Amino acid sequence: MSETYAYTFNAVQRRNFKSLRTALESSNIQNIDEYAKIIFKKEKVDSSSFPLLNAVALTRWKIPGEQALEIENFVKKNGPFTVAKRSNLPTKEEVFNLNSHNKLRSLLRLRLKGGEYKYIKIILKRVHNGSTFLLLCAKILEIWGIPGGPALKLENFVKEILGVVPTNVVENWREILASKKFDNKDINIIINQKVDGSSFLGLTAVTLERWGILGGPALKIEKLVNEIQFAKKSALLTVKKVLEWNLQHLQQLREFLKSNYIDDEVIKIITDKIKGNNGSEFLWMNSIALDKWGIDEITASKIETLIEEIQGPNFGEVSIVIDHSNLSKQGQKNDIIKESYHKKNWLNYKRLQSDILNERKLGGFSEIFYPTYNNIDKLWAKYNQDFNLRPIEQTTKHYKEKKLDTSLAIRGTEIFDRKPGILAIVAGDSDFIPLVEAALKRGWKVEIWFWSSALGLSEEYVELSKNFEKNYSIHKLDDIFKPVSRINQR
């Protein structure tokens, strides 16, 4: 048995879980009544799983990204929750060697309680040994029909056993302060305030001065706390670190997967499939692709979850890219936009943007690509001043050319620098495929909006849906064309 730190039922009870739930339900988060029902009734989140709520899980439960982030922040602001030491936790080696249902049942009962015992039967239908148990994650448990709350607890339980629980605890803070030559009197003041390993990381100079510690030492302690927090954050595997992987660093990928008890045979399949020998190809993997490679459902979900944790949650902000020429020309070609009407009017991109957003939040960019031969006049440009207008210089009236490729390559580079969100592309030809692929591989969700009769122009858009089913969708622009309409010339 090993000692570890875990969120426990009693720890949250001491913070009055009932009042926390009431505070969340009465918060000013948009549609919180609806989302509270999902969290507490459908997903059965209780006092022991409440501290584990995070935006990744909440978006998986169909709560929009922006509200999911607000709920996650609510949980964080009401923490840190007291962390209790548990000495009856088995080691990962002990769990790995379990080979009977009775032993697995006893293990599950260390974390599940009373009414949750019924989920043990569901798990034991699919999990027959300890090595498979160590692959469990909330996502696969939810697929099996286990509500989100108990699923989060079991995912956290596996992480505790593996020793990767991000508890944000600095248990040896007294020794750290003493080694930095802080006065024993100041250390005793902090001790008398009942500071523990988790609340230590919330100390600020203002708080310390209020307790009677002089400004100089208080600032030094605050600086030390910030350094510890930075070190903890830097130790996490980030998108930036993964993108730096190359042929020489593939050993890091092997070690990362092995540390999460992924089988050697599976690791070989994955490393062999990474043709470019770099981390970006690892980041776009999902359970659909892994299943095609012959990797079992549990392992595939575990790997997909690990990738999602690296990428972070999709916050639901929508960025929009519009291909003006392609949109207008295909509309005329398919008799959706009348030629005479086209000459006297302009597409109402403000309404188009509004309908695509559908009350979602606009993200980092909203732009229109257009060819210079169109002679966009000042009135059109002024009306669309809220957009980033990107002219494409051309010598012919053929829209498909190198200038567009260059501009899209630049935009693709910028996407890699942003937090993944939703990218809505209004285009129908294959020029935008590289941008779509770049976004999908980086963890973005992509929406393609175009005339239904013109989607056949590029089968590549349809092909992408086979590999990125969860993060990729195609929408008919015809459904919103009437309200989009055109603006009259004045």
Coordinates of C-alpha atoms in Angstrom, one line a residue, residues 41-45 116-123 137-154:
K41 CA -29.2 15.0 -11.7
K42 CA -28.2 13.4 -15.0
E43 CA -24.4 13.0 -14.3
K44 CA -25.0 12.5 -10.5
V45 CA -22.2 14.7 -9.3
E116 CA -22.9 3.5 -6.9
Y117 CA -22.1 -0.2 -6.4
K118 CA -24.4 -1.0 -9.4
Y119 CA -21.8 0.4 -11.7
I120 CA -19.3 -2.2 -10.6
K121 CA -21.2 -4.8 -12.5
I122 CA -21.1 -2.7 -15.7
I123 CA -17.3 -2.3 -15.3
C137 CA -10.9 7.0 -18.0
A138 CA -14.1 8.9 -17.5
K139 CA -14.9 9.0 -21.2
I140 CA -15.0 5.2 -21.7
L141 CA -17.0 4.8 -18.4
E142 CA -19.6 7.3 -19.7
I143 CA -19.8 5.4 -23.0
W144 CA -20.6 2.3 -20.9
G145 CA -23.5 4.1 -19.3
I146 CA -21.9 5.2 -16.0
P147 CA -22.9 8.8 -15.1
G148 CA -20.3 11.5 -15.2
G149 CA -19.9 12.0 -11.5
P150 CA -18.9 8.5 -10.6
A151 CA -16.9 8.3 -13.8
L152 CA -14.8 11.3 -12.8
K153 CA -14.2 9.7 -9.4
L154 CA -13.0 6.5 -10.9

